[in-house]
Coordinates of C-alpha atoms in Angstrom, one line a residue:
Chain I
M1 CA 30.7 -8.2 -15.1
A2 CA 29.6 -9.5 -11.8
S3 CA 30.9 -13.0 -12.5
L4 CA 34.2 -11.5 -13.7
M5 CA 34.5 -9.8 -10.4
R6 CA 33.7 -12.9 -8.5
W7 CA 36.4 -14.9 -10.4
F8 CA 38.9 -12.1 -9.7
A9 CA 38.3 -12.2 -6.0
D10 CA 38.1 -16.1 -5.6
P11 CA 41.4 -17.5 -4.4
S12 CA 40.5 -21.0 -5.6
R13 CA 40.3 -19.8 -9.1
N14 CA 42.5 -16.8 -9.4
P15 CA 46.3 -17.3 -8.5
L16 CA 46.6 -13.5 -7.9
A17 CA 43.8 -13.7 -5.3
K18 CA 45.5 -16.7 -3.7
W19 CA 48.7 -14.9 -3.5
H20 CA 47.0 -11.9 -1.8
L21 CA 45.3 -14.1 0.7
R22 CA 48.6 -15.7 1.6
A23 CA 50.3 -12.4 2.0
V24 CA 47.4 -11.1 4.3
D25 CA 47.6 -14.3 6.3
Q26 CA 51.4 -14.0 6.8
S27 CA 51.3 -10.4 7.9
L28 CA 48.4 -11.0 10.3
R29 CA 50.4 -14.0 11.7
K30 CA 53.4 -12.0 12.1
Y31 CA 51.6 -9.5 14.5
G32 CA 49.3 -12.1 16.0
L33 CA 46.1 -10.4 14.8
R34 CA 42.8 -11.6 13.4
Y35 CA 41.3 -10.0 10.3
D36 CA 38.3 -9.0 12.4
D37 CA 40.7 -6.9 14.7
L38 CA 41.3 -4.6 11.8
Y39 CA 37.7 -3.3 11.9
D40 CA 38.1 0.2 13.5
P41 CA 35.2 1.4 15.7
Q42 CA 36.2 5.0 15.1
F43 CA 35.9 4.5 11.3
S44 CA 32.2 3.6 11.5
L45 CA 29.7 3.7 14.4
D46 CA 28.1 0.6 13.1
I47 CA 31.3 -1.3 14.1
N48 CA 31.3 0.4 17.5
E49 CA 27.6 -0.8 18.0
A50 CA 28.5 -4.4 16.8
L51 CA 31.5 -4.6 19.3
N52 CA 29.2 -3.3 22.1
R53 CA 26.9 -6.2 21.5
L54 CA 29.6 -8.9 21.6
P55 CA 30.2 -10.7 24.9
E56 CA 33.0 -9.0 26.9
E57 CA 35.5 -11.9 26.8
V58 CA 35.6 -11.6 23.0
V59 CA 36.1 -7.8 23.1
H60 CA 38.8 -8.2 25.9
A61 CA 40.6 -10.8 23.8
R62 CA 40.5 -8.4 20.8
N63 CA 42.0 -5.7 22.9
Q64 CA 44.9 -8.0 24.2
R65 CA 45.7 -8.9 20.6
L66 CA 45.8 -5.3 19.5
K67 CA 48.1 -4.4 22.5
R68 CA 50.3 -7.3 21.7
C69 CA 50.5 -6.2 18.2
M70 CA 51.2 -2.5 19.2
D71 CA 54.0 -3.7 21.4
L72 CA 55.6 -5.9 18.7
S73 CA 55.3 -3.0 16.2
M74 CA 57.0 -0.7 18.6
K75 CA 59.8 -3.1 19.1
H76 CA 60.2 -3.7 15.4
S77 CA 59.8 -7.5 16.0
S78 CA 57.3 -10.2 15.3
L79 CA 55.6 -13.0 17.1
P80 CA 57.7 -16.2 18.0
K81 CA 57.4 -18.8 15.4
D82 CA 55.6 -21.3 17.5
L83 CA 52.9 -18.6 18.5
Q84 CA 52.7 -17.6 14.9
A85 CA 51.7 -21.3 14.0
M86 CA 49.0 -21.2 16.4
Q87 CA 47.3 -18.1 15.0
T88 CA 43.9 -18.2 13.5
P89 CA 43.8 -14.9 11.4
F90 CA 40.5 -15.7 9.6
R91 CA 38.3 -16.8 12.4
S92 CA 35.6 -14.1 12.6
Y93 CA 33.7 -12.9 15.6
V94 CA 32.3 -9.6 14.5
R95 CA 31.2 -9.9 10.9
E96 CA 27.8 -11.4 11.4
M97 CA 26.9 -9.0 14.2
L98 CA 28.0 -6.1 12.0
A99 CA 25.9 -7.4 9.1
V100 CA 22.8 -7.5 11.6
V101 CA 23.6 -3.9 12.8
Q102 CA 23.8 -2.5 9.3
R103 CA 20.7 -4.3 8.3
E104 CA 18.8 -2.8 11.3
N105 CA 20.0 0.7 10.5
A106 CA 18.9 0.2 6.9
E107 CA 15.5 -0.9 8.0
R108 CA 15.2 2.2 10.3
K109 CA 16.2 4.4 7.5
A110 CA 13.8 2.8 5.0
L111 CA 10.8 3.1 7.5
G112 CA 11.6 6.7 7.8
A113 CA 12.6 6.7 11.5
L114 CA 15.5 8.8 12.9
P115 CA 18.9 6.9 13.2
L116 CA 19.9 5.9 16.7
Y117 CA 23.4 7.4 16.4
Q118 CA 24.9 9.9 14.2
R119 CA 28.3 11.2 13.7
T120 CA 29.5 14.8 13.3
I121 CA 32.8 15.4 11.5
P122 CA 34.6 17.7 13.9
Chain D
M1 CA 88.9 -23.9 18.2
A2 CA 87.0 -25.5 21.1
K3 CA 84.9 -22.5 21.2
G4 CA 84.0 -23.0 17.5
H5 CA 83.4 -26.7 18.2
V6 CA 81.0 -25.8 21.0
L7 CA 79.3 -23.3 18.9
N8 CA 78.9 -25.9 16.1
L9 CA 77.5 -28.4 18.5
A10 CA 75.1 -25.9 19.9
R11 CA 74.0 -24.9 16.4
R12 CA 73.5 -28.5 15.3
S13 CA 71.5 -29.4 18.4
H14 CA 69.4 -26.2 17.9
R15 CA 68.6 -27.1 14.3
H16 CA 68.1 -30.7 15.3
S17 CA 65.5 -29.8 17.8
Q18 CA 63.7 -27.4 15.5
S19 CA 63.4 -30.1 12.9
I20 CA 62.2 -32.8 15.3
S21 CA 59.6 -31.0 17.2
T22 CA 56.7 -30.0 15.0
L23 CA 55.2 -26.5 15.4
P24 CA 52.0 -26.5 17.4
G25 CA 48.9 -26.1 15.2
P26 CA 46.1 -23.6 15.6
P27 CA 43.7 -24.4 18.4
G28 CA 40.2 -25.5 17.5
P29 CA 37.2 -23.1 17.6
Y30 CA 36.0 -24.2 21.0
V31 CA 39.2 -24.3 23.0
M32 CA 39.5 -20.7 24.1
I33 CA 36.5 -19.1 25.9
Y34 CA 36.5 -16.0 23.7
D35 CA 36.1 -18.3 20.6
R36 CA 33.4 -20.3 22.3
L37 CA 31.4 -17.2 23.1
A38 CA 31.9 -15.9 19.6
E39 CA 30.5 -19.2 18.1
A40 CA 27.5 -19.0 20.5
V41 CA 26.8 -15.4 19.3
K42 CA 26.9 -16.6 15.7
Q43 CA 24.4 -19.5 16.3
K44 CA 21.9 -16.9 18.0
L45 CA 22.2 -14.7 15.0
K46 CA 21.5 -17.4 12.7
R47 CA 18.4 -18.3 14.6
L48 CA 17.2 -14.7 14.2
E49 CA 17.0 -15.3 10.5
N50 CA 15.3 -18.6 10.8
P51 CA 12.7 -18.3 13.6
E52 CA 11.5 -21.3 15.6
D53 CA 8.4 -23.1 14.7
R54 CA 6.6 -21.4 17.5
F55 CA 6.9 -18.1 15.7
L56 CA 6.0 -19.6 12.4
K57 CA 2.7 -21.1 13.6
Y58 CA 0.4 -18.4 12.2
N59 CA 2.7 -16.5 9.7
N60 CA 6.2 -16.4 8.3
P61 CA 8.6 -13.5 7.5
H62 CA 9.3 -15.0 4.1
P63 CA 6.3 -15.5 2.1
K64 CA 5.5 -19.1 1.1
D65 CA 3.1 -20.3 -1.7
M66 CA -0.4 -20.9 -0.2
I67 CA -1.6 -24.4 -0.1
P68 CA -4.1 -24.5 -3.1
P69 CA -7.6 -25.6 -2.4
P70 CA -8.4 -29.1 -3.8
P71 CA -9.4 -28.7 -7.5
L72 CA -12.5 -30.8 -7.1
S73 CA -14.0 -28.4 -4.5
F74 CA -15.0 -26.1 -7.2
P75 CA -18.4 -26.7 -8.9
L76 CA -18.1 -27.5 -12.6
T77 CA -19.2 -25.0 -15.3
R78 CA -21.1 -26.8 -18.0
V79 CA -21.1 -25.2 -21.4
T80 CA -23.6 -26.2 -24.2
T81 CA -23.3 -24.7 -27.7
L82 CA -26.7 -24.5 -29.5
P83 CA -26.9 -25.2 -33.2
N84 CA -27.2 -21.4 -33.9
G85 CA -23.9 -20.7 -32.3
L86 CA -25.3 -19.5 -28.9
R87 CA -23.4 -20.8 -25.9
V88 CA -25.1 -21.5 -22.6
A89 CA -23.0 -21.8 -19.5
T90 CA -24.1 -22.7 -15.9
E91 CA -22.5 -23.2 -12.6
S92 CA -24.7 -24.5 -10.0
A93 CA -23.5 -23.5 -6.6
P94 CA -24.7 -26.0 -4.1
N95 CA -24.1 -23.7 -1.1
S96 CA -26.1 -20.6 -2.4
P97 CA -29.4 -20.1 -0.7
N98 CA -31.8 -20.1 -3.7
M99 CA -30.3 -17.0 -5.3
A100 CA -29.5 -17.1 -8.9
T101 CA -27.9 -14.7 -11.5
V102 CA -28.9 -15.1 -15.2
G103 CA -27.6 -12.9 -17.9
I104 CA -26.3 -12.5 -21.4
W105 CA -22.8 -11.5 -22.1
I106 CA -22.2 -10.2 -25.6
D107 CA -18.9 -9.7 -27.3
A108 CA -19.9 -6.3 -28.6
G109 CA -18.9 -2.8 -27.4
S110 CA -18.1 0.7 -28.4
R111 CA -15.0 -0.6 -30.2
Y112 CA -16.8 -2.4 -32.9
E113 CA -19.1 0.5 -34.0
P114 CA -18.5 2.5 -37.1
D115 CA -17.4 6.0 -36.6
N116 CA -20.6 7.9 -37.6
T117 CA -22.9 6.0 -35.3
H118 CA -20.4 5.7 -32.3
G119 CA -22.3 5.9 -29.1
T120 CA -25.1 3.6 -30.1
A121 CA -23.9 0.8 -27.9
S122 CA -24.1 2.9 -24.7
F123 CA -27.4 4.5 -25.8
L124 CA -28.9 1.1 -26.3
D125 CA -27.8 0.0 -22.8
R126 CA -29.7 2.8 -21.3
I127 CA -32.8 2.6 -23.4
I128 CA -33.2 -1.2 -23.3
F129 CA -34.8 -1.5 -20.0
T130 CA -37.5 1.1 -20.9
G131 CA -39.7 -1.3 -22.8
S132 CA -40.3 -3.9 -25.4
K133 CA -43.0 -4.8 -27.9
R134 CA -44.9 -6.9 -25.3
R135 CA -44.2 -5.1 -22.1
K136 CA -44.4 -1.5 -21.0
K137 CA -41.8 -0.2 -18.6
R138 CA -44.1 -0.8 -15.7
Q139 CA -44.3 -4.4 -16.5
L140 CA -40.4 -4.7 -16.7
E141 CA -40.4 -3.6 -13.1
Q142 CA -41.9 -6.9 -12.4
I143 CA -38.4 -8.0 -11.6
E144 CA -38.1 -5.5 -8.9
N145 CA -41.5 -6.5 -7.5
I146 CA -40.2 -10.0 -6.8
G147 CA -37.0 -8.9 -5.3
G148 CA -34.6 -9.0 -8.1
E149 CA -32.5 -6.6 -10.0
L150 CA -31.6 -5.8 -13.5
F151 CA -28.2 -4.7 -14.6
A152 CA -26.9 -3.5 -18.0
E153 CA -23.3 -2.7 -18.5
T154 CA -21.3 -1.7 -21.6
F155 CA -17.6 -1.5 -22.0
R156 CA -15.3 -1.2 -24.9
E157 CA -15.3 -4.8 -25.8
K158 CA -18.2 -6.4 -23.9
T159 CA -21.8 -5.8 -23.1
S160 CA -23.8 -7.5 -20.5
Y161 CA -27.3 -7.6 -19.4
Y162 CA -28.1 -9.7 -16.2
A163 CA -30.6 -10.1 -13.5
T164 CA -30.3 -11.5 -10.0
V165 CA -33.5 -13.2 -8.9
M166 CA -34.7 -16.0 -6.5
G167 CA -34.1 -19.5 -8.0
N168 CA -37.7 -20.1 -8.8
H169 CA -38.1 -16.8 -10.7
V170 CA -35.5 -17.7 -13.3
P171 CA -37.9 -18.4 -16.1
L172 CA -39.5 -15.0 -15.7
A173 CA -36.1 -13.4 -15.8
F174 CA -35.3 -15.2 -19.0
D175 CA -38.5 -14.2 -20.4
I176 CA -37.9 -10.5 -19.7
L177 CA -34.3 -10.8 -21.0
S178 CA -35.2 -12.5 -24.2
D179 CA -38.0 -10.1 -24.8
I180 CA -36.1 -6.9 -24.5
L181 CA -33.3 -8.2 -26.7
Q182 CA -35.3 -9.7 -29.5
N183 CA -38.3 -7.6 -29.7
P184 CA -37.2 -4.1 -28.5
R185 CA -39.4 -1.2 -29.1
F186 CA -37.9 2.3 -29.3
T187 CA -40.6 4.9 -29.5
T188 CA -39.4 8.4 -30.5
K189 CA -40.6 9.7 -27.2
R190 CA -38.5 7.3 -25.3
I191 CA -35.5 8.1 -27.5
H192 CA -35.9 11.8 -26.8
I193 CA -36.1 11.3 -23.1
V194 CA -33.0 9.2 -22.9
R195 CA -31.1 11.5 -25.2
N196 CA -31.9 14.5 -23.0
E197 CA -30.7 12.6 -19.9
I198 CA -27.4 11.8 -21.5
L199 CA -26.8 15.3 -22.9
K200 CA -27.7 16.8 -19.5
E201 CA -25.1 14.5 -17.9
F202 CA -22.5 15.7 -20.3
M203 CA -23.2 19.3 -19.7
N204 CA -23.0 18.6 -15.9
Q205 CA -19.6 17.1 -16.3
D206 CA -18.4 20.1 -18.2
N207 CA -19.6 22.6 -15.8
H208 CA -19.1 20.9 -12.4
K209 CA -15.4 20.3 -12.1
V210 CA -15.9 18.0 -9.1
L211 CA -17.8 15.5 -11.2
A212 CA -15.2 15.7 -13.9
Q213 CA -12.4 14.6 -11.4
T214 CA -13.4 11.0 -11.6
E215 CA -11.1 8.2 -12.5
E216 CA -13.2 7.7 -15.7
L217 CA -12.1 11.1 -17.2
I218 CA -8.4 10.0 -16.8
F219 CA -8.8 6.6 -18.3
D220 CA -10.9 8.0 -21.2
Q221 CA -8.1 10.5 -21.9
L222 CA -5.5 7.7 -21.7
H223 CA -7.3 5.5 -24.0
A224 CA -8.0 8.3 -26.4
T225 CA -4.3 9.2 -26.5
A226 CA -2.8 5.7 -26.4
F227 CA -5.1 4.3 -29.0
Q228 CA -5.5 7.3 -31.2
H229 CA -6.6 6.7 -34.8
S230 CA -8.0 3.4 -33.7
P231 CA -11.5 2.5 -32.4
L232 CA -10.3 1.4 -29.0
G233 CA -9.5 5.0 -28.2
R234 CA -13.1 6.2 -28.4
T235 CA -15.1 6.8 -25.3
I236 CA -17.8 4.3 -24.4
S237 CA -20.7 6.9 -24.5
G238 CA -19.7 8.5 -27.7
P239 CA -19.6 12.2 -28.7
A240 CA -22.5 14.4 -28.0
K241 CA -23.1 15.1 -31.7
N242 CA -23.7 11.4 -32.4
I243 CA -26.0 11.0 -29.5
S244 CA -28.3 13.7 -30.7
L245 CA -28.4 12.2 -34.1
I246 CA -29.3 8.6 -33.0
T247 CA -32.5 7.2 -34.4
E248 CA -34.6 4.0 -34.0
E249 CA -33.2 2.7 -37.1
D250 CA -29.6 3.0 -35.9
L251 CA -30.5 1.1 -32.7
Q252 CA -32.2 -1.7 -34.7
N253 CA -29.2 -1.9 -37.0
Y254 CA -26.8 -2.2 -34.2
I255 CA -28.8 -5.0 -32.6
S256 CA -29.2 -7.0 -35.7
T257 CA -25.3 -6.6 -36.6
H258 CA -23.7 -7.1 -33.3
Y259 CA -26.1 -9.1 -31.2
T260 CA -25.6 -12.3 -33.1
A261 CA -25.7 -15.8 -31.8
P262 CA -22.1 -16.7 -31.9
R263 CA -21.1 -13.6 -30.0
M264 CA -23.4 -14.2 -27.2
V265 CA -23.1 -16.3 -24.0
I266 CA -26.0 -17.0 -21.8
V267 CA -24.8 -17.5 -18.2
A268 CA -26.7 -18.8 -15.2
S269 CA -25.3 -19.2 -11.8
G270 CA -26.5 -20.1 -8.4
A271 CA -29.5 -22.2 -7.8
V272 CA -30.0 -23.4 -11.4
K273 CA -29.9 -26.7 -13.2
H274 CA -28.0 -26.9 -16.6
E275 CA -30.6 -28.9 -18.6
D276 CA -33.6 -26.5 -17.5
I277 CA -31.6 -23.5 -18.5
V278 CA -30.7 -24.9 -22.0
E279 CA -34.3 -25.8 -22.5
Q280 CA -35.5 -22.2 -21.7
V281 CA -32.9 -20.7 -23.8
Q282 CA -33.7 -23.0 -26.8
S283 CA -37.3 -22.0 -26.5
K284 CA -36.8 -18.4 -25.9
F285 CA -33.8 -17.0 -27.7
I286 CA -34.5 -17.9 -31.2
K287 CA -34.2 -14.7 -33.3
F288 CA -30.4 -14.3 -33.2
S289 CA -28.6 -14.8 -36.4
E290 CA -25.1 -15.4 -37.7
G291 CA -22.8 -12.4 -38.4
L292 CA -19.2 -11.3 -38.4
T293 CA -17.2 -12.6 -35.5
T294 CA -15.4 -10.1 -33.4
S295 CA -12.0 -11.5 -34.3
E296 CA -12.7 -10.5 -37.9
L297 CA -13.9 -7.1 -36.9
A298 CA -10.9 -6.6 -34.8
A299 CA -8.6 -7.6 -37.5
E300 CA -10.3 -5.1 -39.9
E301 CA -9.5 -2.2 -37.4
P302 CA -6.7 -3.3 -35.3
A303 CA -5.8 -1.3 -32.1
I304 CA -2.6 0.7 -32.7
F305 CA -0.7 2.0 -29.6
T306 CA 0.8 5.4 -30.0
G307 CA 3.3 6.6 -27.5
S308 CA 1.9 10.0 -26.8
E309 CA 0.7 12.2 -24.0
V310 CA -2.3 14.6 -23.2
R311 CA -2.1 17.1 -20.4
I312 CA -5.2 19.2 -19.4
I313 CA -3.8 21.9 -17.2
D314 CA -6.7 23.1 -14.9
D315 CA -5.7 25.2 -11.8
S316 CA -9.1 25.4 -10.3
V317 CA -9.1 21.7 -9.0
P318 CA -7.1 21.0 -5.8
L319 CA -5.5 17.7 -6.9
A320 CA -3.6 16.5 -10.0
Q321 CA -4.3 13.2 -11.5
F322 CA -2.2 11.4 -14.0
A323 CA -1.8 7.9 -15.5
V324 CA 1.2 6.4 -17.2
A325 CA 0.6 3.3 -19.4
F326 CA 2.6 0.8 -21.6
K327 CA 1.2 -1.2 -24.3
G328 CA 0.1 -4.5 -22.6
A329 CA -0.9 -8.1 -23.5
S330 CA -4.1 -9.3 -25.1
W331 CA -6.3 -11.7 -23.3
T332 CA -4.9 -14.7 -24.9
D333 CA -1.3 -13.7 -24.8
P334 CA 0.6 -16.3 -22.7
D335 CA 2.4 -13.4 -20.8
S336 CA -1.0 -11.9 -19.6
T337 CA -0.8 -13.9 -16.4
A338 CA 2.8 -12.5 -15.7
L339 CA 1.4 -9.0 -16.3
M340 CA -1.3 -9.7 -13.7
V341 CA 1.4 -10.8 -11.2
M342 CA 3.4 -7.6 -12.0
R343 CA 0.3 -5.5 -11.4
T344 CA -0.1 -7.1 -8.0
I345 CA 3.5 -6.5 -7.2
L346 CA 3.0 -2.8 -7.8
G347 CA -0.1 -2.8 -5.8
S348 CA -2.4 0.1 -4.8
Y349 CA -2.7 2.7 -2.1
N350 CA -5.1 5.1 -0.7
K351 CA -4.2 7.6 1.9
R352 CA -7.7 8.2 3.2
S353 CA -9.2 4.8 3.2
V354 CA -8.8 2.6 6.2
S355 CA -9.7 -0.6 4.2
S356 CA -6.8 -0.3 1.8
G357 CA -5.0 -2.6 4.1
G358 CA -1.8 -1.3 5.7
G359 CA -0.9 2.1 4.6
K360 CA 2.9 2.3 4.6
H361 CA 3.3 -1.3 5.8
K362 CA 2.0 -3.0 2.7
G363 CA 4.3 -5.3 0.8
S364 CA 4.8 -3.5 -2.4
M365 CA 8.0 -1.2 -2.5
L366 CA 6.2 1.3 -4.5
V367 CA 3.4 1.8 -2.0
Q368 CA 6.1 2.0 0.8
R369 CA 8.0 4.7 -1.0
I370 CA 4.8 6.7 -1.7
A371 CA 3.4 6.3 1.7
I372 CA 6.5 7.0 3.8
N373 CA 7.3 10.1 1.8
D374 CA 3.7 11.2 1.6
I375 CA 3.8 12.0 -2.1
A376 CA 0.3 10.8 -3.3
E377 CA -3.3 10.7 -2.2
S378 CA -3.9 7.5 -4.0
M379 CA -2.2 5.2 -6.4
T380 CA -3.3 2.1 -8.4
A381 CA -1.5 0.0 -10.8
F382 CA -3.9 -1.2 -13.7
N383 CA -3.7 -3.8 -16.3
Y384 CA -6.4 -3.8 -19.0
N385 CA -6.5 -6.5 -21.6
Y386 CA -8.4 -6.3 -24.9
K387 CA -8.6 -8.6 -27.9
D388 CA -5.5 -7.7 -29.5
T389 CA -3.7 -5.4 -27.2
G390 CA -3.8 -4.1 -23.6
L391 CA -2.7 -1.3 -21.2
F392 CA -0.4 -1.8 -18.3
G393 CA 0.5 1.1 -16.1
V394 CA 0.0 3.2 -12.9
H395 CA -2.6 5.8 -12.1
A396 CA -2.0 8.3 -9.3
V397 CA -3.8 11.3 -7.7
A398 CA -1.5 13.7 -5.9
K399 CA -1.0 17.3 -4.7
P400 CA 0.6 19.5 -7.2
D401 CA 3.8 20.1 -5.4
C402 CA 5.1 16.5 -5.2
L403 CA 4.5 15.4 -8.8
D404 CA 8.1 15.1 -9.7
D405 CA 9.0 12.9 -6.7
L406 CA 6.0 10.8 -7.5
A407 CA 6.9 10.4 -11.1
Y408 CA 10.5 9.3 -10.0
A409 CA 9.2 6.8 -7.6
I410 CA 6.6 5.2 -10.0
M411 CA 9.1 4.9 -12.8
Y412 CA 11.9 3.6 -10.7
E413 CA 9.7 0.8 -9.3
V414 CA 8.2 0.0 -12.7
T415 CA 11.6 -0.3 -14.3
Q416 CA 13.0 -2.2 -11.4
L417 CA 10.8 -5.1 -12.4
C418 CA 13.0 -5.5 -15.5
Y419 CA 16.1 -5.9 -13.5
R420 CA 15.4 -7.3 -10.1
A421 CA 12.4 -9.2 -8.9
S422 CA 12.9 -10.6 -5.4
E423 CA 11.4 -14.1 -4.7
D424 CA 9.6 -12.7 -1.6
D425 CA 7.8 -10.1 -3.7
V426 CA 6.9 -12.5 -6.4
V427 CA 5.6 -15.2 -4.0
R428 CA 3.6 -12.6 -2.1
A429 CA 2.1 -11.3 -5.3
R430 CA 1.1 -14.8 -6.5
N431 CA -0.6 -15.5 -3.3
Q432 CA -2.6 -12.2 -3.3
L433 CA -3.5 -12.8 -7.0
K434 CA -4.7 -16.3 -6.3
F435 CA -6.8 -15.1 -3.4
S436 CA -8.4 -12.3 -5.4
L437 CA -9.4 -14.7 -8.2
L438 CA -11.4 -17.0 -6.0
T439 CA -14.8 -15.6 -6.7
E440 CA -17.7 -15.9 -4.3
G441 CA -21.3 -14.9 -4.7
T442 CA -23.6 -15.6 -7.7
I443 CA -23.2 -12.2 -9.4
S444 CA -19.3 -12.4 -9.5
V445 CA -19.3 -16.0 -10.6
A446 CA -21.6 -15.2 -13.4
Q447 CA -19.5 -12.2 -14.4
D448 CA -16.5 -14.3 -14.3
I449 CA -17.9 -17.0 -16.5
G450 CA -19.3 -14.7 -19.1
H451 CA -16.1 -12.8 -19.3
Q452 CA -13.9 -15.9 -19.6
L453 CA -16.1 -17.4 -22.2
L454 CA -15.8 -14.4 -24.3
A455 CA -12.2 -13.7 -23.7
Y456 CA -10.8 -17.3 -23.8
G457 CA -13.5 -19.3 -25.4
R458 CA -13.8 -21.7 -22.3
R459 CA -14.0 -21.3 -18.5
I460 CA -10.5 -22.0 -17.1
P461 CA -10.7 -24.3 -14.1
Y462 CA -9.0 -23.1 -11.0
A463 CA -6.4 -25.7 -11.0
E464 CA -5.2 -24.4 -14.3
L465 CA -5.5 -20.9 -13.2
F466 CA -3.3 -21.4 -10.2
A467 CA -0.9 -23.5 -12.2
R468 CA -0.4 -20.7 -14.7
I469 CA 0.1 -18.2 -11.8
D470 CA 2.7 -20.5 -10.2
A471 CA 4.6 -20.8 -13.4
V472 CA 5.4 -17.0 -13.1
D473 CA 8.7 -16.8 -11.1
S474 CA 11.3 -14.1 -10.8
S475 CA 13.0 -14.8 -14.1
T476 CA 9.6 -14.7 -15.9
I477 CA 8.8 -11.4 -14.4
K478 CA 12.1 -10.1 -15.6
R479 CA 11.6 -11.4 -19.1
V480 CA 8.0 -10.1 -19.4
A481 CA 9.0 -6.8 -18.0
C482 CA 11.8 -6.5 -20.6
R483 CA 9.2 -7.3 -23.3
F484 CA 6.6 -4.8 -22.2
I485 CA 8.4 -2.0 -20.2
K486 CA 12.2 -1.7 -21.0
D487 CA 12.6 1.1 -23.5
K488 CA 9.1 0.9 -24.7
D489 CA 6.7 3.7 -25.7
I490 CA 4.4 5.1 -23.1
A491 CA 1.2 7.0 -23.0
I492 CA 0.6 9.7 -20.4
A493 CA -2.7 11.3 -19.5
A494 CA -2.7 14.1 -16.9
V495 CA -5.6 16.4 -15.6
G496 CA -5.5 19.2 -13.0
P497 CA -2.7 21.5 -11.8
V498 CA 0.0 19.4 -13.6
Q499 CA 2.6 22.1 -14.3
G500 CA 5.0 20.1 -12.0
L501 CA 4.7 16.9 -13.7
P502 CA 7.9 16.1 -15.7
D503 CA 7.8 16.1 -19.4
Y504 CA 7.4 13.0 -21.7
N505 CA 11.2 12.6 -22.2
Y506 CA 11.6 12.3 -18.5
F507 CA 9.3 9.4 -18.4
A508 CA 10.5 7.8 -21.5
R509 CA 14.3 8.0 -20.3
R510 CA 13.2 6.2 -17.1
T511 CA 11.8 3.3 -18.8
Y512 CA 15.3 1.7 -18.9
W513 CA 18.4 1.7 -16.5
N514 CA 22.0 2.2 -17.8
R515 CA 23.5 1.2 -14.5
C516 CA 22.5 -2.6 -14.5

């Protein structure tokens, strides 16, 4: 079962996965976003904590990309072709930090300590 | 028309410029400052997982196999088999200061007795040091006068009599041991005295609940239920009825049937020399004869494991005790080493004792669950091996209100061994097991030699022992656990205020997982 899932999600083996990867790549390029920009700090406080730990230039660059994307979306247009060719949608900057933060929280929980931040559903 | 011509020209030049100038490619990962900084962060995070050598100087977050001691640094155990079948084994320890342990390990126990005289083995073990034909009890205390000690132990499959003395008193020790085993004298008066002692102890156990709350009671009940209808299920001391009916004839019969030369091993360890010991044994231990070997006896009455439970509900005691056990491996089963490693993975825990090493920071996941949630007073995983079977399980003492959580935690961790065994856990358990098997001191060495010669027929050298332990890795653990644990019968014994302990079906359902 596990190996079937792995095959299904692997672009080098499953043509469907390759098609999906290409589709995601093109939509991200159209708006000038990276995949890591889609992580929403309000969806999970872990993402918020991870972004807080990154250097500020990285976070500023992320915010500028998001602003550019919002502007393009409002104008119903997309990034110019030459800029689209320069995009790097799958270059990651937050995934490792997010993994570290989640591991730390899991360790805190396993040791029986209280969490550092909690969220209330308003 | 001119306009259309101009437009065409413009369009062609536009297309031309587009096709000639290639689109710029994506920049490398170190061009923009935010990318450089992100890469630096990733490098630092990777260093977190693999700390520098400075931090690895004394210890390592990931357990590594310990460097084994050189195999030739252990003294050799020399075994000689005499013509009557008696085996003599010695291990001279060059470092031990003139201390020696000499003794006899016999492949006999409460298991091999017939039902009507059951209890003779343990009775004999208590009466044997009260005298022989040549010596009175006073004279047996010679051993204590010279600073030595005499020990006698009886288990279900093994009996041992040994003495620790100074090196130059070894002949005296042999004299005494050979005398009491070959020429024992059981006067009626002495038999009465010992019998009354034993019966009084039994009565005390029934009346005083505190005494009855020992681990022995739980394990006796566990054996009785797991091996019901089989001689291994009997208690070591026997029922009170048999004890009151034992006569001198029974004791002599027992000695002549079970204390036979092929089933005995004479062990000497410490400041001894092999040739001297063999000489002394040959001159003194002459009266032992041939007889049935234990493998034949065990084959006549094999041990049958019955999945069952026994619960003794008793609200007057403050703590509840219970033990859950699976059928385990025999001594000579190739998977017995893997079971030892599994027992070490599960570990042991004691809330009160400071020396139990760590409390909730121990390596075993089961101990962590129990300690963090405070659901037990103490817990031990046990692994008993017998000639043709074994018992593998967990014993716990807890307050009565958290028994269901404790049952869940124990069964979760035990069944987890069938599906997941992380390399870290296995390496840690291997190291702990190897360390615990390195015996020091003449008494433990003698016990080890005697026990190994009876169980395996030879002394296993440390290099082989460590190689066997190293051969157990995570896939072995999973296979052996599936063989002994997954969806197999269990035996449960519980004593105390155990109303909150879940029923047999709860435990039996949790011997397998449907989710993996």
